[in-house]
């Protein structure tokens, strides 16, 4: 209790920080104005005597206060002291835990707790009839000071002051003054506001040095009374106090090309309408991942959406952050990512990973079981890479398993825009490399395609390793009425079997291309945005038969009685399997580190099988929220904000646009 500044016992109004100032004793017979000026100085509003714990004249707690000069030291009545004892005892006891029983210990620091205990002891000795100091105010305070092992005169006087202030106002509690002699500049609200505006103007280029330079400007120092230059270390502390942290920014969705016009056009005009048309036949799920209601009875069968993707797991991919002993030695670790293992699978919110149901397994002619997933050890000297042939082979098996295990459903497969998924049939229509005119005599224009072996895989040169190519004719086009149009002169023509050239092809379709050039920008093919007939190549690009060329995957899907829908580019948030990979890799990283290939394969497959169906449905619901956001006209940033705010919802509320405006999300 020794050396306690007198302001530590006074009541501090909310938002007020006490500056350093001369000591003032509440026992001194001084005026309200002198107390305020000595304790608060000129920067703070002047509180009343009651706020400082000084009783008013004529107070009901001190009925004779106005009649005596020692009114500031007058003892309270027994009745008033008993009420204060009850209140302070409840304060120190804490709030009730409710039905659990007991009380929650109050969160008082040792400084305040010690003084509250002394105040309670004083009131108890003063109001207890059996006490030797019953009804004696000063002796009771001295005895209370002795129980705290403090000087009875000085500490007793402080306890009397604190107790009188508490009796007058129950909100008046002892204040811990430590740490307030050297106050931060941030207690000045005007300066804080100016700092925040400055930091907002910096965007993501905030540094402590820039803040230090800002606070060291002469006009800032003069306006806020700063008499020293702010060091960069102090600026770091200010940034931390303002809730800034020096760290890597949290990762959101990818933005590269996300809002490109061609990507947005495909998303809004092709992808979303197609999914919305199928949506009534798809199962919906509530925030608990349970089906919302049975699908309505319609002439059409339910649709199961299957999301397909590939992902690579690495042998040395482990969680590095952990609890280590402070004296733990440095341990050598394997360099690099280690061996890789690729998995290609499909997943749906209805059934989880696509696998054959018990009793529905399918076997090939050689007796091997048909599996829906593919595994690969990627690398030139290992299993190679997952080519379009591998994609088609897996797709055949997935469709066979889906139809065998779930025969009462229709199946739709969603693929991303990987080149191996978009490969077209050899010789498919494409205007990219077409010549403008008919080739010269003795030459022809044909399409280079890979030469395939008996195993349906490209044949490679034994020396160079390059894929052998062969030349074939490009497939026929179609006129606007749907009749076929051969791109090569027919039999009986002087140039039979020779490519016609873009000029002749367009003339046969009724276009006047006398003044058209082959392509804008030469080989770079740089047409003006929005142009449709600036050159022959652009005109062919916009022809319906060239636009609607189907990929090999789509052609195979049609022959198998299912549908393939391609996701928009750069929109991984619309593919729920992406989060399934993340969930599985989190589990995979918990395994002990190993460089062995068999451990890599076993741990990968085990982690994938451990992804629960409930989580898969949550991932699917999140992807559908993004789709609904784009359907309502939100951009990528707005969709990310709305999806996070309404997590668990299948769709966004109708008021989402107003909420975006209110929160200034653009």
XYZ file of C-alpha atoms in Angstrom:
666
model
C 0.000 0.000 0.000
C 3.012 2.322 0.411
C 3.624 4.798 -2.346
C 0.096 4.605 -3.739
C -0.757 7.697 -5.770
C -3.960 9.278 -4.558
C -5.462 9.180 -8.056
C -5.400 5.400 -7.857
C -8.392 5.512 -5.490
C -10.489 7.960 -7.445
C -13.213 7.104 -9.899
C -12.103 7.252 -13.536
C -14.907 8.087 -16.000
C -15.266 5.754 -18.982
C -12.790 6.605 -21.734
C -10.635 8.839 -19.474
C -6.931 8.132 -19.035
C -5.229 9.795 -16.069
C -2.087 11.766 -16.985
C 0.855 12.204 -14.687
C 0.255 14.997 -12.233
C 0.894 16.158 -8.656
C -0.383 14.070 -5.786
C -3.553 15.224 -4.087
C -5.012 13.835 -0.893
C -8.763 13.601 -0.566
C -8.350 14.308 3.141
C -7.134 17.798 2.322
C -9.788 20.475 2.659
C -9.448 21.784 -0.912
C -11.931 22.964 -3.492
C -13.391 20.917 -6.323
C -11.672 23.151 -8.869
C -8.227 22.718 -7.311
C -8.644 18.915 -7.179
C -9.658 18.763 -10.824
C -6.819 21.005 -11.973
C -4.157 19.201 -9.945
C -5.213 15.676 -10.948
C -6.591 16.064 -14.446
C -4.714 19.038 -15.832
C -6.192 20.956 -18.734
C -6.615 18.213 -21.386
C -9.489 16.348 -19.710
C -13.018 17.361 -18.712
C -13.525 18.346 -15.085
C -15.337 15.668 -13.064
C -17.555 16.340 -10.095
C -16.572 15.732 -6.487
C -18.907 12.754 -6.474
C -17.022 11.232 -9.408
C -13.818 11.600 -7.394
C -15.362 9.793 -4.455
C -16.044 12.923 -2.365
C -19.519 13.053 -0.759
C -21.792 15.947 -1.525
C -22.872 18.301 1.181
C -26.102 17.133 2.759
C -25.722 13.608 1.393
C -28.102 11.018 2.876
C -25.128 8.764 3.580
C -23.511 11.578 5.571
C -26.433 13.492 7.151
C -24.276 15.863 9.202
C -21.688 16.501 6.499
C -22.581 20.165 5.970
C -22.472 20.988 9.685
C -18.809 20.064 10.336
C -15.484 21.058 8.879
C -14.345 17.419 8.859
C -17.137 16.297 6.585
C -14.672 14.560 4.239
C -13.625 12.255 7.087
C -17.043 11.660 8.640
C -17.927 8.048 9.442
C -20.941 6.569 7.613
C -23.920 5.243 9.506
C -24.026 1.550 10.472
C -27.011 0.898 8.186
C -25.272 2.442 5.174
C -22.050 0.555 5.960
C -23.938 -2.767 6.218
C -25.428 -2.264 2.748
C -21.997 -1.444 1.357
C -20.537 -4.556 3.068
C -23.171 -6.751 1.429
C -22.519 -5.264 -2.007
C -18.741 -5.476 -1.798
C -18.952 -9.074 -0.541
C -21.078 -10.017 -3.558
C -18.617 -8.196 -5.793
C -15.670 -10.186 -4.447
C -17.633 -13.442 -4.548
C -18.332 -13.160 -8.273
C -21.323 -13.993 -10.441
C -23.286 -17.188 -9.970
C -22.607 -20.099 -12.315
C -26.329 -20.761 -12.482
C -27.550 -24.336 -12.313
C -23.985 -25.639 -12.227
C -23.520 -24.207 -8.733
C -20.698 -22.078 -7.396
C -19.478 -18.683 -8.511
C -17.238 -17.304 -11.232
C -14.131 -15.704 -9.664
C -14.023 -11.965 -10.459
C -11.255 -10.788 -12.755
C -9.519 -8.289 -10.471
C -5.785 -7.677 -10.669
C -3.828 -8.070 -7.390
C -3.663 -4.299 -6.862
C -7.443 -3.861 -6.903
C -8.158 -7.175 -5.141
C -5.966 -6.234 -2.172
C -7.734 -2.904 -1.680
C -11.209 -4.420 -2.046
C -10.323 -6.998 0.621
C -9.178 -4.190 2.909
C -12.402 -2.249 2.302
C -14.506 -5.328 3.099
C -12.515 -5.964 6.292
C -12.994 -2.345 7.360
C -16.766 -2.514 6.844
C -16.992 -5.893 8.568
C -15.116 -4.696 11.675
C -17.160 -1.490 11.695
C -20.603 -3.163 11.451
C -20.159 -6.430 13.402
C -21.531 -6.069 16.978
C -18.982 -8.493 18.427
C -16.047 -6.596 16.986
C -13.808 -4.640 19.376
C -13.999 -1.721 16.921
C -17.781 -1.897 16.361
C -19.075 1.553 15.431
C -15.532 2.992 15.511
C -14.584 4.134 12.011
C -10.883 4.993 12.392
C -9.941 2.016 14.652
C -11.721 -0.312 12.217
C -9.667 1.052 9.315
C -6.435 0.691 11.289
C -7.233 -2.928 12.165
C -8.059 -3.618 8.503
C -4.687 -2.144 7.496
C -2.944 -4.417 9.994
C -4.624 -7.485 8.414
C -3.086 -6.398 5.095
C 0.352 -6.136 6.750
C 0.533 -2.412 6.003
C 1.147 0.745 8.020
C -2.009 1.332 10.041
C -1.943 5.132 9.799
C -1.315 5.681 6.095
C -3.027 2.531 4.851
C -5.960 3.090 7.210
C -6.482 6.569 5.810
C -6.407 5.256 2.223
C -8.929 2.514 3.080
C -11.269 5.087 4.624
C -11.088 7.220 1.502
C -11.742 4.274 -0.801
C -14.627 3.010 1.322
C -16.310 6.419 1.545
C -16.093 6.745 -2.249
C -17.589 3.252 -2.705
C -20.453 4.010 -0.292
C -21.296 7.126 -2.251
C -21.158 5.388 -5.671
C -20.982 1.612 -6.160
C -19.275 2.155 -9.524
C -16.269 3.722 -7.812
C -13.564 1.041 -7.500
C -9.816 1.284 -6.855
C -7.840 1.936 -10.034
C -4.460 0.385 -10.716
C -2.263 3.360 -11.672
C 0.765 1.369 -12.803
C 1.615 1.720 -16.475
C -0.097 5.097 -16.830
C 2.845 7.369 -16.133
C 4.153 6.842 -19.685
C 1.033 6.889 -21.807
C 0.864 5.938 -25.470
C 0.021 8.588 -28.021
C -2.808 6.329 -29.133
C -4.946 7.492 -26.185
C -5.587 10.591 -28.297
C -8.667 9.646 -30.332
C -8.055 12.377 -32.902
C -4.543 11.096 -33.552
C -5.824 7.504 -33.775
C -8.380 8.550 -36.357
C -5.752 10.365 -38.400
C -3.408 7.353 -38.253
C -6.177 5.014 -39.415
C -6.965 7.263 -42.381
C -3.284 7.332 -43.312
C -2.987 3.529 -43.106
C -6.108 3.098 -45.238
C -4.547 5.293 -47.910
C -1.522 2.964 -48.046
C -3.636 -0.073 -48.938
C -1.482 -3.212 -48.738
C 1.789 -1.226 -48.678
C 1.824 -0.534 -44.920
C 5.224 -0.437 -43.202
C 6.351 0.730 -39.776
C 8.820 3.141 -41.378
C 6.032 4.887 -43.312
C 4.025 5.303 -40.100
C 7.092 6.653 -38.262
C 7.713 9.161 -41.061
C 4.054 10.213 -40.969
C 4.104 10.850 -37.209
C 7.373 12.781 -37.527
C 5.918 15.336 -39.938
C 6.027 18.860 -38.432
C 2.315 19.554 -38.944
C 1.313 16.260 -37.280
C 3.649 16.869 -34.334
C 2.361 20.403 -33.844
C -1.315 19.446 -34.154
C -1.114 16.636 -31.583
C 1.565 17.967 -29.247
C 4.259 15.425 -30.156
C 7.633 16.782 -29.087
C 9.930 13.934 -30.253
C 10.431 11.970 -33.455
C 8.741 8.567 -33.470
C 11.151 5.645 -33.872
C 10.338 2.751 -36.195
C 10.212 0.377 -33.197
C 7.525 2.528 -31.589
C 5.651 2.559 -34.897
C 5.699 -1.259 -34.844
C 4.071 -1.223 -31.404
C 1.456 1.249 -32.629
C 0.606 -0.998 -35.600
C 0.184 -3.966 -33.279
C -2.022 -1.918 -30.930
C -4.164 -1.004 -33.948
C -4.662 -4.739 -34.691
C -2.222 -4.961 -37.597
C 0.039 -8.011 -37.831
C 3.175 -8.559 -39.899
C 2.240 -11.795 -41.675
C 1.349 -13.306 -45.003
C -2.147 -12.369 -46.172
C -4.810 -15.088 -45.941
C -5.378 -16.818 -49.254
C -8.684 -16.373 -51.021
C -9.913 -17.660 -54.331
C -7.747 -17.241 -57.407
C -8.282 -14.002 -59.316
C -6.112 -14.643 -62.415
C -8.516 -14.361 -65.309
C -11.508 -14.878 -63.017
C -13.279 -11.793 -64.349
C -12.076 -11.952 -67.967
C -14.947 -11.201 -70.294
C -14.829 -14.514 -72.165
C -14.733 -16.435 -68.882
C -17.639 -14.452 -67.433
C -19.638 -14.881 -70.647
C -19.255 -18.652 -70.572
C -20.069 -18.753 -66.859
C -23.179 -16.572 -67.067
C -24.529 -17.530 -70.494
C -23.647 -21.217 -70.802
C -22.616 -22.887 -67.556
C -25.073 -21.405 -65.032
C -28.194 -21.738 -67.245
C -27.307 -25.366 -67.938
C -26.882 -26.175 -64.234
C -30.006 -24.223 -63.266
C -32.027 -26.277 -65.747
C -30.866 -29.495 -64.066
C -31.146 -28.167 -60.496
C -34.800 -29.180 -59.823
C -33.769 -32.798 -60.258
C -30.783 -32.540 -57.887
C -30.898 -33.224 -54.153
C -30.478 -30.222 -51.827
C -28.970 -30.301 -48.322
C -29.554 -28.277 -45.145
C -26.810 -26.733 -42.952
C -26.492 -30.078 -41.115
C -25.762 -31.819 -44.447
C -29.049 -33.717 -44.356
C -31.309 -33.910 -47.439
C -33.854 -31.110 -47.231
C -36.801 -33.083 -48.643
C -37.493 -35.902 -51.091
C -37.251 -34.844 -54.713
C -40.649 -34.135 -56.305
C -42.167 -36.895 -58.392
C -41.636 -36.001 -62.062
C -41.404 -37.907 -65.334
C -37.629 -37.413 -65.123
C -35.242 -39.352 -62.956
C -33.091 -37.732 -60.237
C -29.721 -36.375 -61.321
C -26.507 -37.137 -59.449
C -23.719 -34.583 -60.095
C -20.220 -36.081 -60.125
C -17.272 -33.689 -59.777
C -14.043 -34.987 -61.300
C -10.493 -33.786 -60.786
C -6.893 -34.890 -60.351
C -4.541 -34.100 -57.479
C -0.928 -34.916 -56.605
C 0.349 -35.922 -53.169
C 4.038 -35.619 -52.235
C 6.038 -37.881 -49.950
C 7.610 -35.056 -47.917
C 4.478 -32.926 -47.601
C 4.038 -32.775 -43.828
C 2.935 -30.301 -41.199
C 6.059 -28.509 -39.999
C 4.542 -26.407 -37.212
C 4.389 -28.360 -33.967
C 5.291 -28.240 -30.280
C 9.047 -28.680 -29.820
C 11.117 -28.435 -26.680
C 13.097 -25.230 -26.508
C 16.342 -27.211 -26.255
C 15.457 -29.632 -29.054
C 18.393 -30.106 -31.452
C 18.241 -29.436 -35.181
C 17.170 -32.582 -37.011
C 18.197 -33.291 -40.632
C 15.230 -33.481 -42.976
C 14.698 -34.731 -46.508
C 15.260 -32.185 -49.250
C 12.525 -31.318 -51.740
C 8.973 -32.598 -52.035
C 10.002 -36.207 -52.560
C 8.170 -38.719 -54.702
C 4.801 -37.780 -56.157
C 1.594 -39.774 -56.454
C -1.367 -38.650 -58.558
C -4.995 -39.603 -57.956
C -7.945 -38.958 -60.284
C -11.387 -39.469 -58.741
C -14.991 -38.320 -58.865
C -17.228 -37.387 -55.934
C -20.885 -36.491 -55.432
C -22.820 -35.082 -52.438
C -25.325 -37.939 -52.746
C -22.979 -40.919 -52.436
C -19.484 -39.590 -51.740
C -16.546 -41.001 -53.706
C -17.561 -42.918 -56.817
C -16.934 -46.573 -56.004
C -18.870 -49.760 -56.866
C -21.475 -50.716 -54.290
C -21.193 -54.140 -52.642
C -22.496 -56.714 -55.086
C -22.187 -54.351 -58.050
C -18.538 -54.851 -58.931
C -17.611 -55.089 -62.608
C -14.761 -57.140 -64.052
C -12.906 -56.887 -67.331
C -12.304 -59.775 -69.729
C -8.943 -60.506 -68.122
C -10.597 -60.801 -64.686
C -9.344 -57.516 -63.234
C -11.821 -55.353 -61.358
C -13.023 -52.118 -62.920
C -12.189 -49.154 -60.677
C -13.519 -45.619 -60.826
C -10.295 -43.972 -59.686
C -6.910 -43.814 -61.356
C -3.536 -43.630 -59.669
C -0.317 -42.642 -61.356
C 3.316 -42.093 -60.478
C 3.907 -39.059 -62.676
C 7.239 -38.501 -64.328
C 9.062 -39.146 -67.590
C 10.957 -42.104 -66.150
C 8.022 -43.414 -64.109
C 4.419 -43.902 -65.294
C 4.396 -40.894 -67.590
C 1.494 -38.458 -67.354
C -2.296 -38.519 -67.275
C -3.123 -37.988 -70.952
C -6.441 -37.568 -72.709
C -6.428 -41.296 -73.491
C -6.224 -41.997 -69.765
C -9.054 -39.547 -69.116
C -11.303 -41.311 -71.627
C -10.414 -44.749 -70.275
C -11.246 -43.689 -66.713
C -14.483 -42.056 -67.873
C -15.702 -45.306 -69.445
C -15.114 -47.140 -66.172
C -16.742 -44.401 -64.073
C -19.881 -44.443 -66.193
C -20.068 -48.232 -66.027
C -19.765 -48.202 -62.217
C -22.235 -45.320 -61.780
C -24.872 -47.040 -63.909
C -24.312 -50.405 -62.242
C -24.372 -49.094 -58.655
C -27.033 -46.388 -59.088
C -29.272 -47.507 -61.967
C -32.242 -45.348 -60.893
C -30.365 -42.067 -61.354
C -29.168 -40.005 -64.282
C -25.533 -38.992 -64.050
C -23.864 -35.699 -64.963
C -20.077 -35.325 -64.759
C -18.369 -31.978 -64.164
C -14.826 -31.510 -65.507
C -12.509 -28.530 -65.371
C -10.820 -26.943 -68.388
C -7.590 -28.957 -68.321
C -6.167 -29.534 -71.842
C -6.440 -33.306 -71.409
C -10.184 -32.885 -70.803
C -10.747 -30.577 -73.790
C -8.965 -32.571 -76.461
C -10.967 -32.899 -79.647
C -11.079 -35.796 -82.050
C -8.246 -35.991 -84.611
C -9.113 -33.734 -87.507
C -11.885 -31.858 -85.676
C -12.917 -28.494 -87.101
C -10.559 -25.649 -86.239
C -9.801 -22.430 -88.102
C -6.646 -21.615 -86.166
C -4.103 -22.833 -88.760
C -6.179 -22.842 -91.944
C -4.590 -21.184 -94.993
C -6.447 -18.380 -96.721
C -6.145 -19.751 -100.253
C -6.142 -23.136 -101.924
C -2.659 -24.703 -101.662
C -0.388 -24.541 -104.699
C -0.242 -27.314 -107.254
C 1.399 -30.421 -105.842
C 0.740 -29.474 -102.180
C -2.112 -29.933 -99.775
C -3.074 -28.813 -96.269
C -3.741 -31.626 -93.790
C -3.945 -31.908 -90.025
C -1.151 -33.447 -87.928
C -2.435 -36.011 -85.408
C -0.562 -38.472 -83.149
C -0.036 -41.974 -84.517
C -1.563 -44.516 -82.130
C -0.454 -48.076 -81.507
C -2.527 -51.186 -80.833
C -2.861 -50.163 -77.171
C -4.425 -46.856 -78.255
C -1.401 -44.920 -76.974
C 0.819 -42.561 -79.014
C 3.845 -44.161 -80.651
C 7.146 -42.495 -79.770
C 10.340 -42.386 -81.751
C 12.890 -44.839 -80.377
C 15.717 -42.295 -80.645
C 14.259 -38.852 -79.890
C 11.256 -39.964 -77.837
C 9.002 -37.577 -79.762
C 5.462 -38.650 -80.627
C 5.091 -39.795 -84.206
C 2.628 -37.720 -86.197
C 0.576 -38.500 -89.263
C -1.490 -36.296 -91.557
C -5.266 -36.666 -91.941
C -8.027 -34.623 -93.542
C -9.997 -32.220 -91.359
C -13.561 -33.253 -90.604
C -16.437 -31.849 -92.634
C -18.241 -28.689 -91.626
C -21.932 -27.930 -91.905
C -23.882 -25.262 -93.703
C -26.392 -23.178 -91.773
C -29.179 -25.553 -92.828
C -27.302 -28.511 -91.356
C -26.141 -30.158 -94.578
C -22.497 -31.310 -94.647
C -19.809 -29.165 -96.254
C -16.570 -30.851 -97.233
C -13.491 -28.696 -96.728
C -11.742 -30.499 -99.603
C -12.659 -30.435 -103.289
C -14.855 -33.413 -104.271
C -14.140 -36.158 -106.750
C -14.331 -34.947 -110.352
C -12.955 -31.505 -109.482
C -9.630 -30.545 -111.106
C -8.139 -30.225 -107.580
C -9.973 -33.212 -106.073
C -8.957 -33.949 -102.479
C -7.156 -30.593 -102.077
C -8.070 -28.221 -99.232
C -10.313 -25.402 -100.425
C -8.960 -22.612 -98.229
C -10.850 -20.253 -95.932
C -11.826 -17.918 -98.778
C -13.626 -20.629 -100.772
C -15.235 -22.147 -97.651
C -16.756 -18.783 -96.685
C -17.852 -18.028 -100.249
C -19.698 -21.354 -100.366
C -21.509 -20.239 -97.205
C -22.664 -17.045 -98.903
C -20.136 -14.517 -97.519
C -18.395 -11.830 -99.534
C -14.752 -12.020 -98.524
C -13.170 -10.247 -101.472
C -11.721 -7.512 -99.250
C -11.075 -9.648 -96.150
C -7.605 -10.563 -94.983
C -6.691 -13.960 -93.584
C -6.241 -12.914 -89.923
C -5.764 -9.763 -87.862
C -2.209 -9.365 -86.650
C -0.862 -12.184 -88.784
C 0.073 -15.332 -86.894
C -0.758 -13.681 -83.538
C -4.455 -13.510 -84.492
C -5.140 -10.264 -82.577
C -8.649 -9.168 -83.497
C -10.345 -6.092 -82.080
C -12.416 -7.078 -79.012
C -16.026 -7.648 -80.022
C -15.285 -7.951 -83.748
C -17.068 -10.784 -85.575
C -16.218 -10.337 -89.275
C -12.911 -8.464 -89.306
C -11.036 -11.315 -91.010
C -11.680 -14.721 -92.525
C -10.320 -16.596 -89.526
C -12.573 -14.711 -87.110
C -15.593 -15.316 -89.341
C -14.973 -19.067 -89.329
C -14.380 -19.001 -85.575
C -17.890 -17.608 -85.115
C -19.602 -20.109 -87.397
C -21.938 -22.434 -85.435
C -20.287 -25.666 -86.573
C -16.852 -24.355 -85.535
C -18.135 -23.018 -82.212
C -20.007 -26.157 -81.201
C -17.286 -28.702 -81.892
C -17.537 -31.297 -79.146
C -14.593 -32.721 -77.286
C -13.736 -36.395 -77.266
C -15.045 -36.573 -73.716
C -18.408 -35.094 -74.676
C -18.722 -37.399 -77.677
C -17.959 -40.416 -75.488
C -20.472 -39.225 -72.867
C -23.213 -38.996 -75.497
C -22.493 -42.518 -76.691
C -22.685 -43.783 -73.082
C -25.931 -41.958 -72.265
C -24.555 -39.437 -69.754
C -23.625 -35.757 -69.886
C -20.363 -33.868 -69.363
C -20.390 -30.189 -68.334
C -17.210 -28.119 -68.276
C -16.625 -25.707 -65.408
C -15.635 -22.104 -66.216
C -11.925 -21.377 -66.258
C -10.364 -20.117 -63.000
C -13.495 -21.056 -61.013
C -12.202 -23.795 -58.733
C -14.690 -22.599 -56.082
C -17.450 -24.167 -58.191
C -15.838 -27.611 -57.972
C -16.465 -29.167 -54.518
C -13.826 -31.853 -55.035
C -11.162 -29.155 -54.613
C -12.067 -28.920 -50.925
C -12.109 -32.705 -50.678
C -8.471 -32.687 -51.783
C -7.671 -30.090 -49.131
C -9.416 -32.107 -46.406
C -7.564 -35.273 -47.424
C -4.185 -33.523 -47.584
C -4.683 -32.130 -44.092
C -5.130 -35.698 -42.839
C -2.249 -36.925 -44.977
C 0.170 -34.373 -43.463
C -0.454 -35.802 -39.986
C 1.285 -39.079 -40.900
C 4.895 -39.699 -39.842
C 7.404 -38.509 -42.415
C 8.475 -41.210 -44.850
C 10.214 -41.268 -48.232
C 9.009 -44.748 -49.114
C 6.781 -45.074 -52.150
C 4.490 -47.704 -50.631
C 3.870 -45.469 -47.606
C 3.057 -42.554 -49.912
C 0.468 -44.585 -51.802
C -1.114 -46.168 -48.721
C -1.318 -42.897 -46.776
C -2.819 -41.069 -49.765
C -5.607 -43.569 -50.364
C -6.350 -43.818 -46.628
C -6.616 -40.024 -46.320
C -9.014 -39.830 -49.268
C -11.227 -42.585 -47.893
C -11.348 -40.741 -44.544
C -13.153 -37.708 -45.989
C -16.659 -37.965 -44.428
C -19.808 -37.723 -46.510
C -21.080 -34.909 -44.274
C -18.070 -32.761 -45.190
C -18.463 -33.586 -48.881
C -22.033 -32.302 -48.720
C -20.910 -29.110 -46.999
C -18.342 -28.553 -49.739
C -21.031 -29.097 -52.366
C -23.365 -26.642 -50.606
C -20.602 -24.040 -50.562
C -19.994 -24.464 -54.291
C -23.705 -24.082 -54.949
C -23.736 -20.846 -52.926
C -21.031 -19.481 -55.220
C -23.059 -20.537 -58.247
C -26.145 -18.812 -56.827
C -24.078 -15.673 -56.177
C -22.919 -15.520 -59.795
C -26.477 -16.226 -60.916
C -27.591 -13.092 -59.009
C -24.948 -10.977 -60.750
C -22.238 -10.834 -58.062
C -18.582 -10.664 -59.041
C -15.835 -12.808 -57.537
C -15.098 -10.573 -54.532
C -18.761 -10.101 -53.702
C -19.469 -13.816 -54.084
C -16.623 -14.713 -51.712
C -17.922 -12.267 -49.069
C -21.545 -13.416 -49.369
C -20.642 -17.110 -49.338
C -18.602 -16.684 -46.175
C -21.331 -14.670 -44.445
C -24.072 -17.187 -45.235
C -22.095 -20.377 -44.765
C -24.306 -23.426 -44.528
C -27.038 -21.889 -46.699
C -27.960 -23.512 -50.000
C -28.738 -20.134 -51.627
C -28.215 -16.490 -50.689
C -31.048 -14.284 -49.339
C -32.921 -11.898 -51.608
C -31.476 -8.943 -49.684
C -27.875 -9.780 -50.562
C -27.440 -6.841 -52.966
C -28.556 -4.369 -50.297
C -26.180 -5.968 -47.779
C -23.305 -5.627 -50.233
C -24.102 -1.935 -50.660
C -24.364 -1.418 -46.904
C -20.950 -3.034 -46.365
C -19.401 -1.302 -49.399
C -18.377 -4.579 -51.033
C -17.753 -3.848 -54.712
